[in-house]
Coordinates of C-alpha atoms and ligand atoms in Angstrom, one line a residue:
M29 CA 7.9 -11.1 -22.8
R30 CA 6.7 -7.6 -21.9
Q31 CA 6.5 -4.7 -24.4
H32 CA 6.6 -1.7 -22.1
I33 CA 8.6 -0.4 -19.1
S34 CA 7.2 0.9 -15.9
F35 CA 8.7 3.1 -13.3
Y36 CA 7.7 5.8 -10.8
V37 CA 8.7 9.4 -11.0
G38 CA 7.8 10.9 -7.6
D39 CA 4.4 9.3 -6.9
T40 CA 3.4 9.0 -10.6
L41 CA 3.6 5.6 -12.4
H42 CA 4.8 5.9 -16.0
T43 CA 4.3 3.1 -18.5
L44 CA 6.2 3.6 -21.7
S45 CA 6.4 1.5 -24.8
N46 CA 7.3 3.9 -27.6
L47 CA 10.7 5.3 -26.9
P48 CA 13.7 6.2 -29.1
P49 CA 16.3 3.7 -27.8
E50 CA 18.9 6.3 -27.0
M51 CA 16.6 8.9 -25.4
T52 CA 18.4 10.2 -22.3
L53 CA 16.7 10.6 -19.0
L54 CA 17.6 14.3 -18.9
D55 CA 16.0 15.1 -22.3
W56 CA 12.9 13.1 -21.3
L57 CA 12.6 14.9 -17.9
R58 CA 13.1 18.4 -19.3
D59 CA 11.4 18.2 -22.7
Q60 CA 8.5 15.8 -22.0
Q61 CA 7.9 16.1 -18.3
N62 CA 8.6 19.8 -17.7
R63 CA 10.8 18.8 -14.8
A64 CA 13.3 21.6 -15.5
G65 CA 14.8 21.5 -12.0
T66 CA 17.3 18.9 -13.3
K67 CA 19.9 21.0 -15.2
E68 CA 21.9 20.4 -18.3
G69 CA 25.5 21.5 -17.9
C70 CA 28.2 19.5 -19.6
N71 CA 25.9 16.7 -21.0
E72 CA 28.8 14.2 -20.5
G73 CA 28.7 13.1 -16.9
D74 CA 31.3 15.6 -15.6
C75 CA 29.5 18.4 -13.8
G76 CA 26.7 16.7 -11.8
A77 CA 24.1 19.4 -12.6
C78 CA 21.7 16.7 -13.8
T79 CA 22.0 14.5 -10.8
V80 CA 18.9 12.5 -9.9
L81 CA 18.2 9.7 -7.5
V82 CA 17.3 6.2 -8.7
G83 CA 15.8 3.8 -6.1
R84 CA 16.0 0.1 -6.8
L85 CA 15.4 -3.1 -4.9
E86 CA 18.8 -4.7 -4.3
Q87 CA 18.5 -8.1 -2.6
G88 CA 15.0 -7.1 -1.6
A89 CA 16.0 -3.8 0.0
L90 CA 15.5 -0.3 -1.4
V91 CA 18.8 1.4 -2.2
W92 CA 19.2 4.9 -3.5
R93 CA 21.9 5.8 -6.0
A94 CA 22.7 9.2 -7.4
V95 CA 23.3 9.1 -11.2
N96 CA 23.8 11.6 -14.0
A97 CA 20.6 11.9 -16.0
C98 CA 22.4 13.2 -19.0
I99 CA 24.0 9.9 -19.8
H100 CA 21.3 7.6 -18.3
M101 CA 18.8 6.2 -20.8
V102 CA 15.1 6.2 -20.0
W103 CA 14.7 2.5 -20.4
M104 CA 17.3 1.9 -17.6
L105 CA 14.5 3.0 -15.2
D106 CA 12.4 -0.1 -15.7
G107 CA 11.2 -1.3 -12.3
A108 CA 12.8 1.7 -10.5
Q109 CA 11.7 4.7 -8.5
L110 CA 13.1 8.0 -9.8
L111 CA 13.3 11.2 -7.6
T112 CA 14.2 14.5 -9.1
V113 CA 14.8 17.7 -7.2
E114 CA 11.0 18.5 -7.6
D115 CA 10.3 15.5 -5.4
V116 CA 12.6 16.5 -2.5
R117 CA 10.9 17.9 0.5
G118 CA 10.7 17.5 4.3
A119 CA 7.8 16.6 6.5
D120 CA 4.7 18.8 6.6
G121 CA 5.7 21.0 3.6
Q122 CA 9.0 22.0 5.2
L123 CA 12.3 22.0 3.2
H124 CA 14.2 18.8 3.3
P125 CA 17.0 19.0 5.9
V126 CA 19.6 19.2 3.1
Q127 CA 17.8 22.1 1.5
Q128 CA 17.4 23.9 4.8
A129 CA 21.1 23.4 5.6
M130 CA 22.0 24.8 2.1
V131 CA 19.9 27.9 2.9
D132 CA 21.4 28.2 6.5
E133 CA 25.0 27.8 5.3
H134 CA 24.7 29.9 2.2
G135 CA 25.5 26.9 0.0
S136 CA 24.2 28.5 -3.2
Q137 CA 24.9 31.6 -5.3
C138 CA 23.9 31.5 -9.0
G139 CA 22.1 28.3 -8.1
F140 CA 22.7 26.4 -11.4
C141 CA 24.6 23.6 -9.7
T142 CA 22.4 23.6 -6.6
P143 CA 19.7 21.0 -7.6
G144 CA 22.5 18.6 -8.6
F145 CA 24.3 19.1 -5.3
V146 CA 21.1 18.7 -3.3
M147 CA 20.4 15.4 -5.0
S148 CA 23.9 14.1 -4.3
M149 CA 23.5 15.3 -0.7
V150 CA 20.1 13.7 -0.3
A151 CA 21.5 10.4 -1.6
L152 CA 24.2 10.6 1.1
S153 CA 21.7 11.5 3.8
T154 CA 19.7 8.3 3.1
R155 CA 22.7 6.2 4.2
A156 CA 21.7 4.0 7.1
D157 CA 25.1 4.3 8.9
L158 CA 25.0 8.2 8.8
A159 CA 25.0 8.4 12.6
E160 CA 28.1 6.4 13.0
L161 CA 30.0 8.3 10.3
E162 CA 29.3 11.7 11.8
G163 CA 32.4 13.6 12.8
T164 CA 34.7 10.7 11.8
L165 CA 37.6 10.9 9.3
D166 CA 35.8 8.3 7.2
G167 CA 32.7 10.6 7.3
E168 CA 34.8 13.5 5.9
R169 CA 36.1 11.3 3.1
I170 CA 32.7 10.0 2.3
I171 CA 31.3 13.5 2.1
N172 CA 34.1 14.6 -0.2
E173 CA 33.6 11.5 -2.4
A174 CA 29.8 12.1 -2.5
L175 CA 30.4 15.7 -3.8
A176 CA 33.3 15.0 -6.1
G177 CA 31.0 14.6 -9.1
N178 CA 29.3 18.0 -8.6
L179 CA 31.0 21.1 -9.9
C180 CA 30.3 24.6 -8.4
R181 CA 32.0 27.5 -10.0
C182 CA 30.8 30.3 -7.7
T183 CA 29.8 29.3 -4.2
G184 CA 32.9 27.3 -3.4
Y185 CA 32.8 24.0 -1.6
A186 CA 33.3 25.0 2.1
P187 CA 29.7 26.2 2.7
I188 CA 28.3 23.2 0.8
V189 CA 30.4 20.7 2.9
R190 CA 29.3 22.5 6.0
A191 CA 25.7 22.2 4.9
M192 CA 26.2 18.5 4.3
K193 CA 27.6 18.0 7.7
K194 CA 24.7 19.9 9.3
A195 CA 22.1 18.0 7.3
A196 CA 23.8 14.7 8.2
A197 CA 23.7 15.5 11.9
Y198 CA 20.1 16.5 11.6
C199 CA 19.1 13.3 9.7
A200 CA 21.1 11.1 12.1
E201 CA 19.0 12.5 15.0
H202 CA 15.6 13.1 13.5
G203 CA 15.6 10.7 10.5
E204 CA 15.6 11.4 6.8
P205 CA 12.3 12.1 5.1
I206 CA 12.8 9.9 2.0
S207 CA 14.1 7.0 4.1
A208 CA 10.9 7.3 6.3
R209 CA 8.9 6.2 3.2
T210 CA 11.0 3.0 2.7
P211 CA 8.3 0.4 3.5
E212 CA 5.8 2.1 1.2
L213 CA 8.2 2.6 -1.7
T214 CA 9.6 -0.9 -1.3
A215 CA 6.1 -2.4 -1.5
R216 CA 5.2 -0.5 -4.7
L217 CA 8.5 -1.4 -6.4
R218 CA 8.0 -5.0 -5.6
G219 CA 4.8 -4.8 -7.6
L220 CA 6.8 -3.8 -10.7
Q221 CA 9.2 -6.8 -10.7
D222 CA 8.0 -9.6 -12.9
G223 CA 11.3 -11.1 -14.0
K224 CA 10.3 -10.8 -17.7
T225 CA 12.4 -9.9 -20.7
V226 CA 11.3 -6.7 -22.3
E227 CA 11.3 -5.7 -26.0
L228 CA 10.6 -2.0 -26.7
R229 CA 9.9 -1.0 -30.3
S230 CA 9.5 2.5 -31.7
P231 CA 9.9 4.0 -35.2
E232 CA 13.5 4.9 -34.2
G233 CA 14.5 1.4 -33.2
R234 CA 14.3 -1.1 -30.4
V235 CA 15.6 -1.9 -27.0
T236 CA 15.9 -5.5 -25.6
L237 CA 16.1 -5.8 -21.8
P238 CA 17.0 -9.5 -21.3
A239 CA 15.9 -10.9 -17.9
S240 CA 18.7 -13.5 -17.9
V241 CA 22.2 -14.1 -19.3
D242 CA 20.7 -16.8 -21.6
A243 CA 18.2 -14.3 -23.0
L244 CA 21.0 -11.8 -23.5
A245 CA 23.2 -14.4 -25.3
S246 CA 20.3 -15.4 -27.6
A247 CA 19.4 -11.8 -28.4
Y248 CA 23.0 -10.8 -29.2
A249 CA 23.6 -13.9 -31.3
Q250 CA 20.6 -13.1 -33.4
D251 CA 21.7 -9.5 -33.9
P252 CA 25.4 -9.0 -33.4
A253 CA 25.1 -5.5 -34.9
A254 CA 23.2 -4.4 -31.8
V255 CA 25.0 -2.2 -29.3
L256 CA 25.4 -3.7 -25.8
V257 CA 24.8 -1.1 -23.1
A258 CA 25.7 -1.8 -19.4
G259 CA 25.9 1.4 -17.3
G260 CA 26.0 3.6 -20.4
T261 CA 28.7 5.9 -19.0
D262 CA 30.6 5.5 -22.2
V263 CA 27.8 4.8 -24.7
G264 CA 25.9 7.8 -23.3
L265 CA 28.6 10.1 -24.7
W266 CA 28.3 8.5 -28.1
V267 CA 24.7 9.8 -28.0
T268 CA 25.2 13.2 -26.4
K269 CA 28.5 14.2 -28.0
R270 CA 28.7 12.3 -31.3
L271 CA 24.9 12.4 -31.8
R272 CA 24.8 8.7 -32.7
Q273 CA 21.6 6.9 -33.2
L274 CA 21.5 3.4 -31.9
P275 CA 18.8 1.4 -33.7
H276 CA 19.1 -1.7 -31.5
I277 CA 20.3 -1.6 -27.9
I278 CA 20.7 -4.7 -25.8
A279 CA 20.9 -4.0 -22.1
V280 CA 23.4 -5.9 -20.0
R281 CA 22.4 -4.9 -16.4
T282 CA 18.8 -6.2 -16.7
A283 CA 20.1 -9.8 -16.8
Q284 CA 19.8 -10.6 -13.0
D285 CA 22.3 -13.5 -13.1
L286 CA 25.1 -11.1 -14.3
H287 CA 24.8 -9.2 -10.9
K288 CA 26.9 -11.7 -8.9
V289 CA 30.0 -10.5 -7.2
H290 CA 31.6 -12.9 -4.7
T291 CA 34.9 -14.6 -3.6
R292 CA 35.0 -18.2 -4.6
P293 CA 36.3 -21.0 -2.3
D294 CA 39.7 -20.8 -4.1
G295 CA 40.0 -17.1 -3.2
A296 CA 39.4 -15.7 -6.7
L297 CA 37.0 -12.7 -7.0
W298 CA 34.2 -13.1 -9.6
I299 CA 32.6 -9.9 -10.9
G300 CA 29.7 -10.4 -13.3
A301 CA 29.0 -8.1 -16.2
G302 CA 26.1 -6.4 -14.5
V303 CA 28.1 -5.3 -11.4
T304 CA 28.8 -1.6 -11.1
Y305 CA 32.0 -0.1 -9.6
T306 CA 30.0 1.0 -6.5
E307 CA 28.7 -2.6 -6.0
A308 CA 32.1 -4.2 -6.6
M309 CA 34.1 -1.6 -4.5
P310 CA 34.0 -3.4 -1.1
H311 CA 35.0 -6.7 -2.7
L312 CA 37.7 -5.1 -4.9
V313 CA 39.2 -3.2 -2.0
A314 CA 39.4 -6.3 0.2
H315 CA 40.8 -8.3 -2.7
L316 CA 43.4 -5.7 -3.9
P317 CA 44.0 -3.3 -1.0
A318 CA 46.8 -1.5 -2.9
A319 CA 44.2 -0.5 -5.6
A320 CA 41.7 1.0 -3.1
D321 CA 42.8 4.7 -3.5
T322 CA 42.8 4.5 -7.3
L323 CA 39.5 2.6 -7.6
R324 CA 37.8 5.4 -5.5
R325 CA 39.0 7.9 -8.0
I326 CA 37.4 6.3 -11.0
G327 CA 34.9 8.9 -12.3
S328 CA 32.6 10.2 -9.5
T329 CA 30.0 8.6 -7.2
Q330 CA 27.4 9.2 -9.9
V331 CA 29.6 7.6 -12.6
R332 CA 30.6 4.6 -10.4
N333 CA 26.9 4.1 -9.5
A334 CA 26.1 3.3 -13.1
A335 CA 29.5 2.2 -14.6
T336 CA 30.2 -1.5 -14.7
V337 CA 33.6 -3.1 -14.1
C338 CA 33.2 -5.1 -17.3
G339 CA 32.1 -2.1 -19.3
N340 CA 35.4 -0.6 -18.3
I341 CA 37.0 -3.6 -20.0
G342 CA 34.6 -3.8 -22.9
N343 CA 35.2 -0.2 -24.0
A344 CA 38.9 -1.2 -24.4
S345 CA 40.1 2.3 -23.8
P346 CA 43.9 2.7 -23.5
I347 CA 43.3 4.9 -20.5
G348 CA 40.7 2.9 -18.6
D349 CA 41.7 2.4 -15.0
G350 CA 40.4 -1.0 -14.3
P351 CA 42.1 -3.1 -17.0
P352 CA 45.8 -2.5 -16.0
I353 CA 44.9 -3.2 -12.4
F354 CA 43.2 -6.5 -13.2
M355 CA 45.9 -7.4 -15.7
A356 CA 48.6 -7.0 -13.1
A357 CA 46.6 -9.2 -10.8
G358 CA 46.4 -11.9 -13.5
A359 CA 42.7 -11.6 -14.3
Q360 CA 40.8 -13.8 -16.8
L361 CA 37.9 -12.7 -18.9
H362 CA 34.9 -15.0 -19.3
L363 CA 33.3 -14.6 -22.8
R364 CA 30.1 -16.0 -24.1
C365 CA 28.7 -16.3 -27.6
G366 CA 25.3 -17.9 -27.9
P367 CA 25.7 -21.2 -25.9
E368 CA 29.6 -21.2 -26.2
H369 CA 31.8 -20.1 -23.4
R370 CA 35.6 -19.3 -23.5
V371 CA 38.1 -17.9 -21.1
V372 CA 41.0 -15.6 -22.1
P373 CA 43.7 -13.9 -20.1
L374 CA 42.7 -10.3 -19.8
E375 CA 46.0 -9.1 -21.5
A376 CA 45.2 -11.3 -24.5
F377 CA 41.8 -9.6 -25.0
F378 CA 43.3 -6.3 -26.1
L379 CA 44.9 -6.8 -29.5
E380 CA 45.5 -3.2 -30.7
Y381 CA 43.8 0.1 -30.5
G382 CA 40.1 -0.4 -31.2
K383 CA 40.5 -4.2 -31.7
Q384 CA 39.8 -6.9 -29.2
D385 CA 39.7 -10.7 -29.3
I386 CA 35.9 -10.8 -29.4
R387 CA 33.7 -12.3 -32.1
P388 CA 30.4 -10.9 -33.4
G389 CA 27.6 -11.7 -31.0
E390 CA 30.2 -12.5 -28.2
F391 CA 30.1 -10.6 -24.9
I392 CA 31.8 -10.5 -21.5
E393 CA 30.0 -12.5 -18.8
G394 CA 32.4 -11.5 -16.1
V395 CA 36.0 -11.2 -14.9
L396 CA 37.8 -13.5 -12.5
I397 CA 40.6 -12.0 -10.5
P398 CA 42.8 -14.6 -8.7
P399 CA 44.0 -14.0 -5.2
L400 CA 47.4 -12.4 -4.8
A401 CA 50.0 -15.1 -3.9
Q402 CA 51.7 -15.0 -0.6
G403 CA 54.8 -13.0 -1.0
S404 CA 53.3 -10.4 -3.3
V405 CA 54.2 -6.7 -3.2
C406 CA 51.6 -4.5 -5.0
G407 CA 51.4 -0.9 -6.1
V408 CA 48.7 0.9 -8.0
Y409 CA 49.2 4.5 -9.0
K410 CA 47.0 6.8 -11.0
V411 CA 48.5 10.0 -12.4
S412 CA 46.0 12.6 -13.7
K413 CA 45.7 16.4 -13.8
R414 CA 43.0 16.5 -11.2
F415 CA 42.7 14.2 -8.2
D416 CA 39.0 13.6 -8.6
Q417 CA 36.8 12.9 -11.6
D418 CA 39.7 12.8 -14.1
I419 CA 40.9 10.3 -16.7
S420 CA 44.5 9.0 -16.2
A421 CA 47.4 10.3 -18.1
V422 CA 49.3 7.2 -16.9
L423 CA 48.3 4.4 -14.6
G424 CA 50.8 1.9 -13.3
A425 CA 49.7 -1.4 -11.6
F426 CA 52.4 -3.7 -10.3
V427 CA 52.5 -7.1 -8.6
L428 CA 55.8 -8.6 -7.7
L429 CA 56.2 -12.1 -6.2
L430 CA 59.1 -12.3 -3.8
A431 CA 61.1 -15.4 -2.8
E432 CA 61.9 -16.0 0.9
D433 CA 65.3 -14.3 0.4
G434 CA 63.5 -11.3 -1.1
T435 CA 64.6 -12.0 -4.7
I436 CA 61.9 -11.1 -7.3
E437 CA 60.5 -14.4 -8.6
Q438 CA 57.7 -13.0 -10.8
A439 CA 56.8 -9.5 -12.0
R440 CA 53.6 -8.3 -13.6
L441 CA 53.8 -4.6 -14.5
A442 CA 50.8 -3.3 -16.4
Y443 CA 50.3 0.3 -17.7
G444 CA 47.4 2.4 -19.0
G445 CA 48.1 5.5 -21.1
M446 CA 51.4 4.2 -22.5
A447 CA 50.2 2.5 -25.7
G448 CA 47.0 2.1 -27.8
I449 CA 45.9 -0.6 -25.4
P450 CA 46.4 -1.3 -21.7
C451 CA 49.4 -3.7 -21.7
R452 CA 52.3 -5.2 -19.7
A453 CA 55.9 -3.9 -19.7
K454 CA 57.5 -7.2 -20.6
K455 CA 61.1 -6.0 -20.9
A456 CA 60.9 -4.2 -17.6
E457 CA 59.5 -7.4 -16.0
A458 CA 62.4 -9.4 -17.4
A459 CA 64.8 -6.9 -15.9
L460 CA 63.3 -7.5 -12.5
V461 CA 62.9 -11.3 -12.4
G462 CA 65.6 -13.2 -10.6
Q463 CA 67.1 -10.0 -9.3
A464 CA 67.6 -8.7 -5.8
R465 CA 65.8 -5.5 -5.0
T466 CA 68.6 -3.0 -5.3
Q467 CA 69.0 0.4 -6.8
A468 CA 70.8 -1.2 -9.8
T469 CA 67.8 -3.5 -10.4
L470 CA 65.4 -0.5 -10.3
L471 CA 67.6 1.5 -12.8
A472 CA 67.7 -1.5 -15.2
A473 CA 63.9 -1.9 -15.0
Q474 CA 63.4 1.8 -15.6
A475 CA 65.6 1.8 -18.6
A476 CA 63.7 -1.2 -20.0
I477 CA 60.4 0.6 -19.6
K478 CA 61.6 3.1 -22.1
E479 CA 62.2 0.2 -24.5
D480 CA 58.7 -1.3 -23.8
F481 CA 56.7 1.8 -24.8
T482 CA 56.7 4.6 -27.3
P483 CA 53.9 6.7 -25.8
L484 CA 51.9 9.4 -27.6
S485 CA 51.6 13.1 -26.8
D486 CA 48.1 14.4 -26.3
M487 CA 46.1 16.9 -24.3
R488 CA 46.6 14.9 -21.1
A489 CA 50.4 14.5 -21.3
S490 CA 53.4 14.7 -23.6
A491 CA 55.2 11.5 -24.6
W492 CA 58.2 12.6 -22.5
Y493 CA 56.1 13.1 -19.4
R494 CA 54.4 9.7 -19.8
A495 CA 57.8 7.9 -20.3
T496 CA 59.3 9.7 -17.3
V497 CA 56.3 9.1 -15.0
A498 CA 56.0 5.4 -16.0
A499 CA 59.6 4.9 -14.9
N500 CA 59.2 7.0 -11.7
L501 CA 56.1 4.9 -10.7
L502 CA 58.4 1.9 -10.5
A503 CA 60.6 3.8 -8.1
R504 CA 57.5 4.6 -6.1
L505 CA 56.8 0.9 -5.9
F506 CA 60.3 0.3 -4.6
D507 CA 59.7 3.0 -2.0
T508 CA 56.1 2.4 -0.9
G509 CA 54.8 -0.9 -2.5
A510 CA 52.5 -2.6 0.0
T511 CA 52.1 -6.3 0.6
G512 CA 49.0 -7.6 -1.2
N513 CA 48.7 -10.3 1.4
P514 CA 48.4 -9.3 5.0
S515 CA 49.8 -12.6 6.3
N516 CA 53.1 -11.7 4.6
S517 CA 54.2 -8.7 6.7
Q518 CA 57.6 -10.2 7.1
T519 CA 58.3 -10.1 3.4
L520 CA 57.0 -6.5 3.3
E521 CA 59.4 -5.5 6.1
N522 CA 62.3 -7.1 4.1
W523 CA 61.1 -5.3 1.0
Q524 CA 61.1 -1.9 2.7
E525 CA 64.5 -2.4 4.3
V526 CA 66.1 -3.3 1.0
A527 CA 64.2 -0.6 -0.9
H528 CA 65.3 2.1 1.5
G529 CA 68.8 0.6 2.0
Ligands
FAD19 C1 32.5 11.7 -16.3 C2 33.1 10.4 -16.6 C3 34.3 10.1 -15.8 C4 34.9 8.9 -16.1 N1 36.0 8.6 -15.4 C5 36.7 7.4 -15.6 C6 37.9 7.1 -14.9 O1 38.3 7.9 -14.0 N2 38.5 5.9 -15.1 C7 38.0 5.1 -16.1 O2 38.6 4.0 -16.3 N3 36.9 5.3 -16.8 C8 36.2 6.5 -16.6 N4 35.1 6.8 -17.3 C9 34.7 5.9 -18.3 C10 33.5 4.9 -17.9 O3 32.8 5.3 -16.9 C11 34.1 3.5 -17.6 O4 34.8 3.0 -18.7 C12 32.9 2.5 -17.2 O5 33.4 1.5 -16.5 C13 32.2 2.0 -18.4 O6 31.2 1.1 -18.0 P1 29.7 1.1 -18.5 O7 29.0 0.0 -17.8 O8 29.1 2.5 -18.2 O9 29.9 0.9 -20.0 P2 28.9 1.2 -21.2 O10 29.0 2.6 -21.6 O11 27.6 0.5 -21.0 O12 29.7 0.3 -22.4 C14 31.1 0.6 -22.7 C15 31.5 -0.2 -23.9 O13 31.6 -1.6 -23.5 C16 30.7 -2.4 -24.2 N5 30.2 -3.4 -23.2 C17 29.5 -3.1 -22.1 N6 29.2 -4.3 -21.4 C18 29.8 -5.3 -22.2 C19 29.8 -6.7 -22.0 N7 29.3 -7.3 -21.0 N8 30.4 -7.4 -23.0 C20 31.0 -6.8 -24.1 N9 31.0 -5.4 -24.2 C21 30.4 -4.7 -23.3 C22 29.7 -1.5 -24.8 O14 29.1 -2.0 -25.9 C23 30.5 -0.3 -25.1 O15 31.2 -0.4 -26.2 C24 34.4 8.0 -17.0 C25 33.2 8.3 -17.7 C26 32.6 9.5 -17.5 C27 31.3 9.8 -18.2
FES20 S1 24.9 17.7 -17.4 FE1 26.9 17.6 -16.5 S2 26.9 15.7 -15.6 FE2 25.0 15.7 -16.7
FES21 S1 26.1 28.3 -7.2 FE1 26.8 28.9 -9.2 S2 27.7 27.2 -10.0 FE2 27.3 26.6 -8.0

């Protein structure tokens, strides 16, 4: 057991033992370290003004991730290398290529957002495959995704995107200054990894950083009143917006055995509770191709770099994007309490608004998503006011299993935003099963959806809008639903013929 955390900020090693559990990285940087280059804008993960770079060893290799300092807690840095805008520079006292490109392309006016943009751009310029991406369509998409979590209200994005392209081209040819330090930074981070559980105590409370899932289970069983924090992208807002104090935090992501994400021999995808959306993304996209576009729209790069897939389930939000997708795919949740394990279908976990099937001291170990059966047709559609960085008004996730003759054998229709919990549209499913895929079937299922749900009106959408959109998304599935199983293109062709016929 260790009683302090250690991390580097720039080239300075910090060792801390006395820390209020919920202290945010942004407050610590600005108030205690005089690193005021990292700005406070929204203080809720939305604007990116506070973006910093966290370097960690992932499978032995140094990986940089941009995160929002305003909702990142200081203890999360144990064993890491932090870089703020004050640490960014080029070789021989020159500007970093990103900074130089921002100057050249006039990428800054009032400058408030600029440090945050620069950090997101530096994170992107450390990507090893930058040279291959340059000028490609994928490169364009990656730049837009990297900047979607940074808001600028005066310069406009065109000069900033131009600066990013220029910096990327420069770094692809001449190298990126931070990446040039990889061997040295990797070696010093290795020196910080001791695999120990950490217990931090201060007058304000304590933080437990369990090194393993067993240590986490034991700590939580001993104090079920403690708050579990994984990526903190939800819990961070309890602190910054509701000003909550958290006298005992138990970290989830420090348990190394919760970081597994892999496809099992039976084709099911396992995502451990420590796995972020960024880490899970390639696996999820391969497993559920129809969900790819929606998954990329969860939060922003900074949010997905911290947010875990299981935290998205654990928060039980009625408008979380992951749960309806996984529910439609038939996912199962693996829970653990002390030494006891149990497995529940994901849909049975959500009981009613604010109430889940979880006991004191019990936590999510991971989620298991079975492979889509051959003959499946899938559609996942997120409807929100903005394309990027917005919470869904309605999300529909659909998996239909088709018989050889195209009849619908099974239907799983899951929605977010339609009730107090993410849930299935059972009446609409019943209207589809056993039916041919005709306009009459669609109309019957759309009518049934109106019986399945009595949605609420709120600032995101009116009840009428939600009910109408939920029915229309089913029409979209009939029009554009894609096969979840590439070996089943014949079924897809049939599906499209009938849907358009
Ligand atoms: C700017 C911004 C944009 C966002 N956009 C989206 C979006 O587009 N779509 C979306 O769905 N969400 C969005 N979110 C919400 C959030 O990012 C996700 O819900 C995220 O997946 C939560 O994961 P986390 O690891 O950060 O959870 P945390 O904040 O660490 O925890 C969330 C809750 O789950 C509990 N918990 C965490 N891990 C476990 C576990 N293993 N077992 C039991 N309970 C656990 C915690 O105690 C807490 O109650 C956004 C958040 C922000 C700040
Ligand atoms: S201050 Fe806006 S994202 Fe942190
Ligand atoms: S330069 Fe003013 S907000 Fe971006």
